[in-house]
PDB file of C-alpha atoms in Angstrom:
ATOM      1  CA  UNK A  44      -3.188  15.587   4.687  1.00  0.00           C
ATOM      2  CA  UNK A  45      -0.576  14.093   2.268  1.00  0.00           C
ATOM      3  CA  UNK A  46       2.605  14.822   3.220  1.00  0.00           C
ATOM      4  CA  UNK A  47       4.870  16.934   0.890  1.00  0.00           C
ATOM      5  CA  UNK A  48       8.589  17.209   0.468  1.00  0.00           C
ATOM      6  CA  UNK A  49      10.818  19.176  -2.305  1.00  0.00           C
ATOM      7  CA  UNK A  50      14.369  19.630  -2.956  1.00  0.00           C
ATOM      8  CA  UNK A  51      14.961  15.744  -3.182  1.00  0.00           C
ATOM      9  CA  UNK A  52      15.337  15.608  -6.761  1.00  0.00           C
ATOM     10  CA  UNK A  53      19.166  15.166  -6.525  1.00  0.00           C
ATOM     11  CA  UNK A  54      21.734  12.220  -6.998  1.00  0.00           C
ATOM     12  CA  UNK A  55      19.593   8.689  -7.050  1.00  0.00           C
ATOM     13  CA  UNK A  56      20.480   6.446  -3.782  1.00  0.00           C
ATOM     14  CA  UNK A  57      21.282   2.584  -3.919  1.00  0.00           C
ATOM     15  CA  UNK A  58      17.972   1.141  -5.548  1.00  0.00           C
ATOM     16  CA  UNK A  59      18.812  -2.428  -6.003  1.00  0.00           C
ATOM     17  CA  UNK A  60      16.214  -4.605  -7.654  1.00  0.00           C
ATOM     18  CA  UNK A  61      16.317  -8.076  -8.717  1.00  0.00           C
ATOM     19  CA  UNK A  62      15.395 -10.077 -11.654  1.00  0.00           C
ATOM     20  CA  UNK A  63      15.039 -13.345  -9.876  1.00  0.00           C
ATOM     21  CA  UNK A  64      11.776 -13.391  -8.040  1.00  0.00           C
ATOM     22  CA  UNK A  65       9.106 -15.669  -5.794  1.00  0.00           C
ATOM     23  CA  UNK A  66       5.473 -15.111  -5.522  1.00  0.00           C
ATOM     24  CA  UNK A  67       4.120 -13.464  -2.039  1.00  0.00           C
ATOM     25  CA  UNK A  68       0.730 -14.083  -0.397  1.00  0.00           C
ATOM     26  CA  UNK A  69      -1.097 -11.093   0.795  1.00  0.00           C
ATOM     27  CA  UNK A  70      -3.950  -9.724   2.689  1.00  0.00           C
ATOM     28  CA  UNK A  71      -6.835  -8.676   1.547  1.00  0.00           C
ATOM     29  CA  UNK A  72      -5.914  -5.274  -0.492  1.00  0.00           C
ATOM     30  CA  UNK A  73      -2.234  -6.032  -0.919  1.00  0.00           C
ATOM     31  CA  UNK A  74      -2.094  -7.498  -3.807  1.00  0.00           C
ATOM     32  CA  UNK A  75       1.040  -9.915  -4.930  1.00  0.00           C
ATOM     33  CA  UNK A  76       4.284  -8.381  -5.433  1.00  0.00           C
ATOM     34  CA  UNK A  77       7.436 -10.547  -6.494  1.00  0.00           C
ATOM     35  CA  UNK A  78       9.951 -10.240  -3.703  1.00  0.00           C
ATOM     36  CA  UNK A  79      13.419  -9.248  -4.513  1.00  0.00           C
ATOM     37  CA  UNK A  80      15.638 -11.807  -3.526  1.00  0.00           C
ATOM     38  CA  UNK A  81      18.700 -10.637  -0.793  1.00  0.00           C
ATOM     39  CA  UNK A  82      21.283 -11.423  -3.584  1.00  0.00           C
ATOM     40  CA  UNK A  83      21.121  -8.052  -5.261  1.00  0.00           C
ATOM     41  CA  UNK A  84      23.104  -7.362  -8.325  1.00  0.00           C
ATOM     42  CA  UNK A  85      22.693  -3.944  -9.732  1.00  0.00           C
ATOM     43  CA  UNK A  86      22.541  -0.256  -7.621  1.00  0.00           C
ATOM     44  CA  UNK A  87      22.424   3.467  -8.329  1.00  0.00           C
ATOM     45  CA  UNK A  88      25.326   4.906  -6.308  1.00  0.00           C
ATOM     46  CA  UNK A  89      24.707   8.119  -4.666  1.00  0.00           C
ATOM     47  CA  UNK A  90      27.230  11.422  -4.513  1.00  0.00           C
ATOM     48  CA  UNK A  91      29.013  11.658  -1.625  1.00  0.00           C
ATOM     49  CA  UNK A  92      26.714  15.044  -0.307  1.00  0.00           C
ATOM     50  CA  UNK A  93      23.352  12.968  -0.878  1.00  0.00           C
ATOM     51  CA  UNK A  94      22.370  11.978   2.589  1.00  0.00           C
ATOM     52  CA  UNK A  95      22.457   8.510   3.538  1.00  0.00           C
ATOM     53  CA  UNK A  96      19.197   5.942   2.591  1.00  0.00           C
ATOM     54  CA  UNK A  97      18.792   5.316   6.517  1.00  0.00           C
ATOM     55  CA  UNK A  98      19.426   8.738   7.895  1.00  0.00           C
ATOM     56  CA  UNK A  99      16.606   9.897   5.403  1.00  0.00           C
ATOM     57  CA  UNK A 100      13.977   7.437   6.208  1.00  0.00           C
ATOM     58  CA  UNK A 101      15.058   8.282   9.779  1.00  0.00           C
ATOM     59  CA  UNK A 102      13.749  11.792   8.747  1.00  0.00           C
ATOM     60  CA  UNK A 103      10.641  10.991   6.843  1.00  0.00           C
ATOM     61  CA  UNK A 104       9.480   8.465  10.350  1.00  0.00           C
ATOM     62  CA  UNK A 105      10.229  11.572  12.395  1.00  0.00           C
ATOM     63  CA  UNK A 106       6.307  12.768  11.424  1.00  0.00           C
ATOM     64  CA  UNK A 107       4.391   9.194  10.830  1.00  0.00           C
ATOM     65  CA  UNK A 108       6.006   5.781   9.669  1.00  0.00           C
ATOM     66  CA  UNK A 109       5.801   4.500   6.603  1.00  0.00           C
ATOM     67  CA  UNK A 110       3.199   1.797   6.547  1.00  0.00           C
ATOM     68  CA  UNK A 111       1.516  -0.881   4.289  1.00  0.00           C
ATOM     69  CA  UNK A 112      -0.583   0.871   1.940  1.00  0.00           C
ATOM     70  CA  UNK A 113       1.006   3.956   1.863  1.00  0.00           C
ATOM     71  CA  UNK A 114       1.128   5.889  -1.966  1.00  0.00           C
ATOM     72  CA  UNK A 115       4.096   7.753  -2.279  1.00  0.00           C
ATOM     73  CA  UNK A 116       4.820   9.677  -5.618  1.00  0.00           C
ATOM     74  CA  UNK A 117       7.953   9.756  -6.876  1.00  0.00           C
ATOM     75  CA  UNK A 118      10.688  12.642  -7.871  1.00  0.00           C
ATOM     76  CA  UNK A 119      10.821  12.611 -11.856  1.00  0.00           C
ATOM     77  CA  UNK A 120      14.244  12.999 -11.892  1.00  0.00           C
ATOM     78  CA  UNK A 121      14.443   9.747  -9.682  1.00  0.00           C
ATOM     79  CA  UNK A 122      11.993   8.096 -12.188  1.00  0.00           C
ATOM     80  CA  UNK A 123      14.029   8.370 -15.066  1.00  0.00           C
ATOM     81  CA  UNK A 124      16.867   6.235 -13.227  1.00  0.00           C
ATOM     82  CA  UNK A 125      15.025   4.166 -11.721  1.00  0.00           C
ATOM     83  CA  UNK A 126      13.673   2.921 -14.764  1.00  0.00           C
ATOM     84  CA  UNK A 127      16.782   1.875 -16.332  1.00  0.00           C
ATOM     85  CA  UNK A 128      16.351  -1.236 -14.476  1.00  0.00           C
ATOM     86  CA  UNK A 129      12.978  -1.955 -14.372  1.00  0.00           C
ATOM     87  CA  UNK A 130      11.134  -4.844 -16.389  1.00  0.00           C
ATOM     88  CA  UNK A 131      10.107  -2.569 -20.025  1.00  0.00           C
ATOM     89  CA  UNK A 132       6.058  -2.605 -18.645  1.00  0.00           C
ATOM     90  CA  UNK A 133       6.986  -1.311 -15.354  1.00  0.00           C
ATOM     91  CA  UNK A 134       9.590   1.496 -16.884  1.00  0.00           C
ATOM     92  CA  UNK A 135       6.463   2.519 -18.712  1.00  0.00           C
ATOM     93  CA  UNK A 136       4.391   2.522 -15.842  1.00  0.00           C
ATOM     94  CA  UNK A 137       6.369   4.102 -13.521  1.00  0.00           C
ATOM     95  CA  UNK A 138       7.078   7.122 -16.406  1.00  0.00           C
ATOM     96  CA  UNK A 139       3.263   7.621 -16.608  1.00  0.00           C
ATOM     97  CA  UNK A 140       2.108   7.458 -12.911  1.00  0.00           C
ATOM     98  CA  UNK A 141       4.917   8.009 -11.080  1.00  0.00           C
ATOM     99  CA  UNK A 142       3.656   6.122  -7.804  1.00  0.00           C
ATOM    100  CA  UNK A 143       4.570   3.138  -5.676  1.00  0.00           C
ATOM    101  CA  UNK A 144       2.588   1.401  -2.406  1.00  0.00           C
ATOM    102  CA  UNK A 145       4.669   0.330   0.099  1.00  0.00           C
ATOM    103  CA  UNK A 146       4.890  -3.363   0.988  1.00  0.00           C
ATOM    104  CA  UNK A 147       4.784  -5.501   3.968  1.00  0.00           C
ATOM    105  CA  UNK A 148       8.435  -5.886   4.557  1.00  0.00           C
ATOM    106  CA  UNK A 149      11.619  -4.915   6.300  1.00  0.00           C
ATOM    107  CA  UNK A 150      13.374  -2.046   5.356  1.00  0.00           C
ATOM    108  CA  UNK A 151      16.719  -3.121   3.620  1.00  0.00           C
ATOM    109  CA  UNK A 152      19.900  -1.200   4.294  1.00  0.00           C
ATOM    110  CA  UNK A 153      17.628   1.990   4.562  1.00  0.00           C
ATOM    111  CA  UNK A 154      15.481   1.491   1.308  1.00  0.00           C
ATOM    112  CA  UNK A 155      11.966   1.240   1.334  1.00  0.00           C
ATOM    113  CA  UNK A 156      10.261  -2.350  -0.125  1.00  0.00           C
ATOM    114  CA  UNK A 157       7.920  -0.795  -2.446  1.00  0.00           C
ATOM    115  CA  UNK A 158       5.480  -1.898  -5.537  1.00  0.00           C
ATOM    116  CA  UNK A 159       4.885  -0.862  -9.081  1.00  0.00           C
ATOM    117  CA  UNK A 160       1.651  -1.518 -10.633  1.00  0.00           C
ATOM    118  CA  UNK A 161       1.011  -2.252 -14.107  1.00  0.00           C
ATOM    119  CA  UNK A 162      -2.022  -2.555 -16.653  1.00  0.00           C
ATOM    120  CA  UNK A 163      -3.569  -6.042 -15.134  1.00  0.00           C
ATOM    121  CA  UNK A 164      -3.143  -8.121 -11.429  1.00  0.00           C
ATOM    122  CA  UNK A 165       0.167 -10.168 -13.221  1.00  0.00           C
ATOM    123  CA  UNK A 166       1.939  -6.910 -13.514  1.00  0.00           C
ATOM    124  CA  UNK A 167       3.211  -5.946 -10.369  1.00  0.00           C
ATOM    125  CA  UNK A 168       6.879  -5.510  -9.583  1.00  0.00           C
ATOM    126  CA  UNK A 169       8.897  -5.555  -6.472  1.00  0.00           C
ATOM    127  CA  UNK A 170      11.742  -3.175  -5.888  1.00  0.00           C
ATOM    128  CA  UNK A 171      13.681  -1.259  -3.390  1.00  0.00           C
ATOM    129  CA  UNK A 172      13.250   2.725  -3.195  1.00  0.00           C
ATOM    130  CA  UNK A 173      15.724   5.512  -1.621  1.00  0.00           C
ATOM    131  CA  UNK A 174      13.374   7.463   0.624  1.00  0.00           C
ATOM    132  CA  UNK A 175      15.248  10.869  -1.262  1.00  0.00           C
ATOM    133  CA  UNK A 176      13.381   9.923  -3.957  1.00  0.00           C
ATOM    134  CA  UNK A 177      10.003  10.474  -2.263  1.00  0.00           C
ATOM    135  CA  UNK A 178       8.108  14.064  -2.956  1.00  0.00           C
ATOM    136  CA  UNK A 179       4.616  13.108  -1.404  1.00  0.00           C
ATOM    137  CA  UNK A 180       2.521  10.501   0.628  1.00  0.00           C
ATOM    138  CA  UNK A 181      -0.768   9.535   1.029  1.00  0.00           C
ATOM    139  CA  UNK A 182      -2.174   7.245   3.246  1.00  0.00           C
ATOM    140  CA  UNK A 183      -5.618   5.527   2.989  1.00  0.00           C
ATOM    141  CA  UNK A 184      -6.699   7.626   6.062  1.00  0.00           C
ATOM    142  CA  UNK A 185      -5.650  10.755   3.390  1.00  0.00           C
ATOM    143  CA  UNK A 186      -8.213   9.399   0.787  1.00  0.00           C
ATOM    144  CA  UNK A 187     -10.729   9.238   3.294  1.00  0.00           C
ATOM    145  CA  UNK A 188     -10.531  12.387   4.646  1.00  0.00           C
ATOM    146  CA  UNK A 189     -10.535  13.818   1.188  1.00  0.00           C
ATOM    147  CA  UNK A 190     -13.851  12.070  -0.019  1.00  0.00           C
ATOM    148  CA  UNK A 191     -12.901  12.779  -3.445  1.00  0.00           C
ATOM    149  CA  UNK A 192     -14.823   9.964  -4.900  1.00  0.00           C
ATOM    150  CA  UNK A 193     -18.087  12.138  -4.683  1.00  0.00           C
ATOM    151  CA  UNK A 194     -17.243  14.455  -7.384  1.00  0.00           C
ATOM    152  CA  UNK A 195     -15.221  11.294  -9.443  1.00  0.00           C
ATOM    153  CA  UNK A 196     -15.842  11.298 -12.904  1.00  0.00           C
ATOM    154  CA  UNK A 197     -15.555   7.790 -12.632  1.00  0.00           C
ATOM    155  CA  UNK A 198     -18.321   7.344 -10.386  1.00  0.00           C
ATOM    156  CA  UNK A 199     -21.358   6.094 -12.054  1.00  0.00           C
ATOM    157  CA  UNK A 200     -18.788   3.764 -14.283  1.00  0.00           C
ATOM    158  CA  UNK A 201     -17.008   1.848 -11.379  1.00  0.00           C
ATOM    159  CA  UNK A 202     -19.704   0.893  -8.205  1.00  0.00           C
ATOM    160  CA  UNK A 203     -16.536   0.576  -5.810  1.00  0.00           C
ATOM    161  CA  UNK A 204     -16.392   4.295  -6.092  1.00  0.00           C
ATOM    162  CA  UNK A 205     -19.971   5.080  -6.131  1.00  0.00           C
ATOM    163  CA  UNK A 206     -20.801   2.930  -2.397  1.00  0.00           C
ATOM    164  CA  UNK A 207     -17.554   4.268  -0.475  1.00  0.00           C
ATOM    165  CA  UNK A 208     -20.238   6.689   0.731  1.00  0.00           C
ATOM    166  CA  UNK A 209     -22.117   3.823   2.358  1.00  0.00           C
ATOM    167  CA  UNK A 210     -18.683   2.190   3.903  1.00  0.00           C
ATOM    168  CA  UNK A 211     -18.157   5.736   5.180  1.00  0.00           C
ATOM    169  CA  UNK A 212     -21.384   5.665   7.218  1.00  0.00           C
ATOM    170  CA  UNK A 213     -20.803   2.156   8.216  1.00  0.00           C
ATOM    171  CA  UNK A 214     -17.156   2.632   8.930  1.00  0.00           C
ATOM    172  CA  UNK A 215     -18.008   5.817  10.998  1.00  0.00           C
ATOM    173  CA  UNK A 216     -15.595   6.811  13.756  1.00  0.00           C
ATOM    174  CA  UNK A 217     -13.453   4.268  12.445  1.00  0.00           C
ATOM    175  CA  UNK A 218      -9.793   4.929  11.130  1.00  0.00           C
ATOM    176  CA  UNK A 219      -9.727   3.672   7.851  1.00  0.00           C
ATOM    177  CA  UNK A 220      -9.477   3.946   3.914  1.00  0.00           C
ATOM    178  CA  UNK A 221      -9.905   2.634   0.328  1.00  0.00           C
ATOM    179  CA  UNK A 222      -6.647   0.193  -0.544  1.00  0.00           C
ATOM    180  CA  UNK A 223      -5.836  -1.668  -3.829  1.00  0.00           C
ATOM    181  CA  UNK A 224      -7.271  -0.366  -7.441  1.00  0.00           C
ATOM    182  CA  UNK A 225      -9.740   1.842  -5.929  1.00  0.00           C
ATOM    183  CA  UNK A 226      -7.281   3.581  -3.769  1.00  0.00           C
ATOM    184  CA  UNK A 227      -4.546   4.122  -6.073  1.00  0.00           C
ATOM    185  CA  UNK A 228      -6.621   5.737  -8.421  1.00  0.00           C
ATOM    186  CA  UNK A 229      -7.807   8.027  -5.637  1.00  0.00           C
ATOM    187  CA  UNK A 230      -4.508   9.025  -4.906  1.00  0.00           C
ATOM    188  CA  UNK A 231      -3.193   9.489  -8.404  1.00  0.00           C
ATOM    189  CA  UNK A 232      -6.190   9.973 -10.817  1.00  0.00           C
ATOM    190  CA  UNK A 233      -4.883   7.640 -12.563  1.00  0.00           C
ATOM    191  CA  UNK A 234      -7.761   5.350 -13.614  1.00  0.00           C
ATOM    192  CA  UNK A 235      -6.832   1.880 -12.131  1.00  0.00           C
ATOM    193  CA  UNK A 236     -10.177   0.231 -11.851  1.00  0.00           C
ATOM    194  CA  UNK A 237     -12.941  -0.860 -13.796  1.00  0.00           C
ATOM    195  CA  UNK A 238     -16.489  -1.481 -13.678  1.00  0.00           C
ATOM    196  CA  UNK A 239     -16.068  -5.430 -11.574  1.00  0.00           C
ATOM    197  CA  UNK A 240     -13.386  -4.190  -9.428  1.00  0.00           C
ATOM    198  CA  UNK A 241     -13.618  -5.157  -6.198  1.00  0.00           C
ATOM    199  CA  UNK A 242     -13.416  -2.652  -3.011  1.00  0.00           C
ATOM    200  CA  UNK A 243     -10.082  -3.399  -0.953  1.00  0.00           C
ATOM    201  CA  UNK A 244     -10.935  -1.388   2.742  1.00  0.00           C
ATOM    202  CA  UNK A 245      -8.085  -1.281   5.119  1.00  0.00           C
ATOM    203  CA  UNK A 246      -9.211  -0.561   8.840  1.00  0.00           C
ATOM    204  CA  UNK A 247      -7.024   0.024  11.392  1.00  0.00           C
ATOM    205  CA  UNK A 248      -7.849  -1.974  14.391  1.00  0.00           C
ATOM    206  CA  UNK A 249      -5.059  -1.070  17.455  1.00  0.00           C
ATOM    207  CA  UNK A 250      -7.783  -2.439  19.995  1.00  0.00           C
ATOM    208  CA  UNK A 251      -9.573  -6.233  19.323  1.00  0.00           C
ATOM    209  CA  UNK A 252     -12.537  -6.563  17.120  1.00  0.00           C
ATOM    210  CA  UNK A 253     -14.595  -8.684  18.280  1.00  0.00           C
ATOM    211  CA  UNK A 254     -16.426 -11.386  16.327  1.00  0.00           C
ATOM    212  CA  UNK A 255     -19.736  -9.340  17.210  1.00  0.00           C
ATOM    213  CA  UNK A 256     -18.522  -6.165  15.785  1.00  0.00           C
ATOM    214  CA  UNK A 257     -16.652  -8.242  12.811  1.00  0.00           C
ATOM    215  CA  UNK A 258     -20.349  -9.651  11.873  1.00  0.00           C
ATOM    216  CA  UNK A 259     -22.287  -6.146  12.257  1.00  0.00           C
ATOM    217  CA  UNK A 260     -19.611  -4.941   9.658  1.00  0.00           C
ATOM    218  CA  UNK A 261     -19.531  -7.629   7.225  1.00  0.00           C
ATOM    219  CA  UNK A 262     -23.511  -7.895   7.285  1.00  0.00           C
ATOM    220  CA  UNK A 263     -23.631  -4.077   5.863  1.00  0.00           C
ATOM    221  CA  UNK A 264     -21.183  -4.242   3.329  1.00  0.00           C
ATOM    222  CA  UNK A 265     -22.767  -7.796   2.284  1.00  0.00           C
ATOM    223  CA  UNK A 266     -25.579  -5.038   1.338  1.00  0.00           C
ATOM    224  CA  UNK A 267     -23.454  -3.473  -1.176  1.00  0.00           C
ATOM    225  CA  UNK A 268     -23.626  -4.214  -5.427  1.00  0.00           C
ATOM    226  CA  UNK A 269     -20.173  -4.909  -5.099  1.00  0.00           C
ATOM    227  CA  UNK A 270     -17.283  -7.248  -3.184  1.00  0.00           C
ATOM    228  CA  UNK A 271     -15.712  -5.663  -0.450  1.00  0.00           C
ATOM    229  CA  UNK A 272     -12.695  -7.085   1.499  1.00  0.00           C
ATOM    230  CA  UNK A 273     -11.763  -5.590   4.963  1.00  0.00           C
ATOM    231  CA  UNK A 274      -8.360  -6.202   5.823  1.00  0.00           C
ATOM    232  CA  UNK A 275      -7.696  -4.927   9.440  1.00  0.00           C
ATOM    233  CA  UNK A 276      -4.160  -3.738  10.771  1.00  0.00           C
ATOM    234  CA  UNK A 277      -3.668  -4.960  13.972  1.00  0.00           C
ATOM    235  CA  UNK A 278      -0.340  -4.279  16.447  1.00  0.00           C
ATOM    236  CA  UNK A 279       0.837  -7.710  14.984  1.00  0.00           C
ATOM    237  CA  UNK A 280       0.026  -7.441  11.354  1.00  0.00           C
ATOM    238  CA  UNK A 281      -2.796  -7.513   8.702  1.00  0.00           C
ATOM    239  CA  UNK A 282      -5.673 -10.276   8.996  1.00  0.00           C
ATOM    240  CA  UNK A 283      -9.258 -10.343   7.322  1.00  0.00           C
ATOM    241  CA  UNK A 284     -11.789  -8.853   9.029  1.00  0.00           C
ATOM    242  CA  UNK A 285     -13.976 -12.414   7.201  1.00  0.00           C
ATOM    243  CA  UNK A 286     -11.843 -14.562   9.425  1.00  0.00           C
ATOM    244  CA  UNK A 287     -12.052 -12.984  12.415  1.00  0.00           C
ATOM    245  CA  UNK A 288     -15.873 -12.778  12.330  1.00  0.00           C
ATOM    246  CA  UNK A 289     -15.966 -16.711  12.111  1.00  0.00           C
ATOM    247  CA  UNK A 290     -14.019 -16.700  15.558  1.00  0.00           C
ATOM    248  CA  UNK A 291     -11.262 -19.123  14.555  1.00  0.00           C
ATOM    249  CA  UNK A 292      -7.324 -18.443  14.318  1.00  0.00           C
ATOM    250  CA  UNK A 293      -6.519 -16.027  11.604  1.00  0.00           C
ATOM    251  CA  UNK A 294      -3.613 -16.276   9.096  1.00  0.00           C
ATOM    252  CA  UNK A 295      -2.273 -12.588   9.513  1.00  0.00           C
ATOM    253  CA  UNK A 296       0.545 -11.035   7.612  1.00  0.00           C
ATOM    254  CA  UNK A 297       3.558  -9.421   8.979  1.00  0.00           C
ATOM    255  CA  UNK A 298       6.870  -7.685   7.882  1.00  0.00           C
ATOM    256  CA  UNK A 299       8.588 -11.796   8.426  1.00  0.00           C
ATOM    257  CA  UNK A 300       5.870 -13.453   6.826  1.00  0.00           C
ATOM    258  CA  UNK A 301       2.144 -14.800   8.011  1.00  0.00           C
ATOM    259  CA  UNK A 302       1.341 -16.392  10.749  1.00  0.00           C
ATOM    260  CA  UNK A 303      -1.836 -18.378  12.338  1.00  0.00           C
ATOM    261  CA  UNK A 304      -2.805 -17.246  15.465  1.00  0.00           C
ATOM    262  CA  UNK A 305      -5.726 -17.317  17.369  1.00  0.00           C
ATOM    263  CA  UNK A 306      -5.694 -13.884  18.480  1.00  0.00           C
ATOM    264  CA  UNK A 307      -3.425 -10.858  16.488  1.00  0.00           C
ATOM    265  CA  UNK A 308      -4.235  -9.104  19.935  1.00  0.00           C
ATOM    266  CA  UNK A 309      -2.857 -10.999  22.499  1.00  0.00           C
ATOM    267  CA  UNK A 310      -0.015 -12.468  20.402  1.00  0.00           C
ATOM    268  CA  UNK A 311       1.546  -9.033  19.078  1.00  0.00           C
ATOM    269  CA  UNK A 312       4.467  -9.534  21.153  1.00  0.00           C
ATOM    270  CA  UNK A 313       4.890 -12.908  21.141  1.00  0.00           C
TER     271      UNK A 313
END
């Protein structure tokens, strides 16, 4: 079930964003988000009885860590700082749907590496966010459980809603959810997608896939009126479910940046 906080609504926390930016790469799902650069310029100080940005993330992880493809909605309070320093689309983005997905990241100085969707795929912003700021979370795993796409009003107008049924029987037993436009619309009713959207699936894989089981999958979905990419989260990172069915090395994605390996399995640690 999302997860739901209150009484956060206080003093905003450093939020430093930048203005100078460099494309990312991403798996399938992620979109691109400009990364802030380390050289940070401009911050929201916090009052000296606001608790620290680490010692409340600390908090939040206490329950479930934050993780790539997270939603989390933020305070409006927080909003209305926070867009002081936004780019004028995202301001105006943020101030209508008040909700971020997390990125694939480190944490810096206890802020969470976050990203702000706009109207069309070249709006997307990078930025920083005090986890005090956070009033709710929903994870892909959330979505599924809640199904809501079979009473969605949206449903006979965008296919990627109307065949998650037929991901959820294929998917079965599986932990997993709906990621990019599909999902964030889920999570905030917000309509985000559109009749040729594609259907971003994120599937957490802590055990190897094998290229069997990668085939079965993509054969089913290849069934489907509409595109579907699978990324799966594996201990070392994300990788596409496509590339591991073809049994070669696999470009997957991690908080430092991607990497080819030939198995995310055995190399987690390496």
């Amino acid at each position: 079930m999302p997860a739901e906080m209150s009484g956060v609504a206080g003093a905003i926390l450093p939020l430093p964003l930048a203005g100078e930016v460099r494309a990312t790469t991403a798996a399938p799902g992620e979109g691109v988000f400009p990364e802030p650069v380390p050289a940070l310029t401009r911050s929201r100080c916090a009052s000296p009885t606001s608790p620290a940005p680490r010692e409340r993330l600390r908090e939040w992880r206490v329950a479930e860590p934050f993780r790539p493809h997270d939603l989390l909605r933020i305070d409006v309070v927080a909003v209305a700082e926070i867009a002081r320093d936004l780019p004028r689309w995202a301001a105006a983005s943020l101030a209508a749907v008040p909700w971020v997905v997390v990125r694939r990241v480190p944490d810096y100085a206890g802020l969470l590496p976050v990203g702000i969707r706009g109207s069309n795929r070249a709006e997307r912003c990078a930025a920083w966010l005090p986890p005090a700021a956070i009033v709710e979370r929903r994870t892909p795993e959330d979505l599924t459980e809640a199904a809501s796409w079979r009473g969605h009003p949206r449903r006979t107008e965008v296919p990627a809603l109307a065949v998650l049924d037929a991901v959820a029987d294929l998917l079965s037993g599986s932990a997993w959810g709906p990621a990019g436009s599909i999902g964030f619309e889920l999570a905030t009713g917000h309509p985000a997608a559109h009749r040729d959207s594609d259907l971003d699936i994120l599937l957490r894989a802590p055990g190897r896939i094998g290229r069997g089981e990668a085939e079965r999958i993509l054969a089913g979905l290849a069934e489907l009126p509409v595109r579907v990419d699978v990324a799966l989260e594996t201990p070392l990172g994300a990788c596409s479910l496509a590339e591991i069915a073809t049994g070669g090395p696999a470009v997957v994605k991690t908080v430092v940046g991607p990497r080819l390996v030939h198995d995310p399995w055995a190399e987690q640690g390496a």
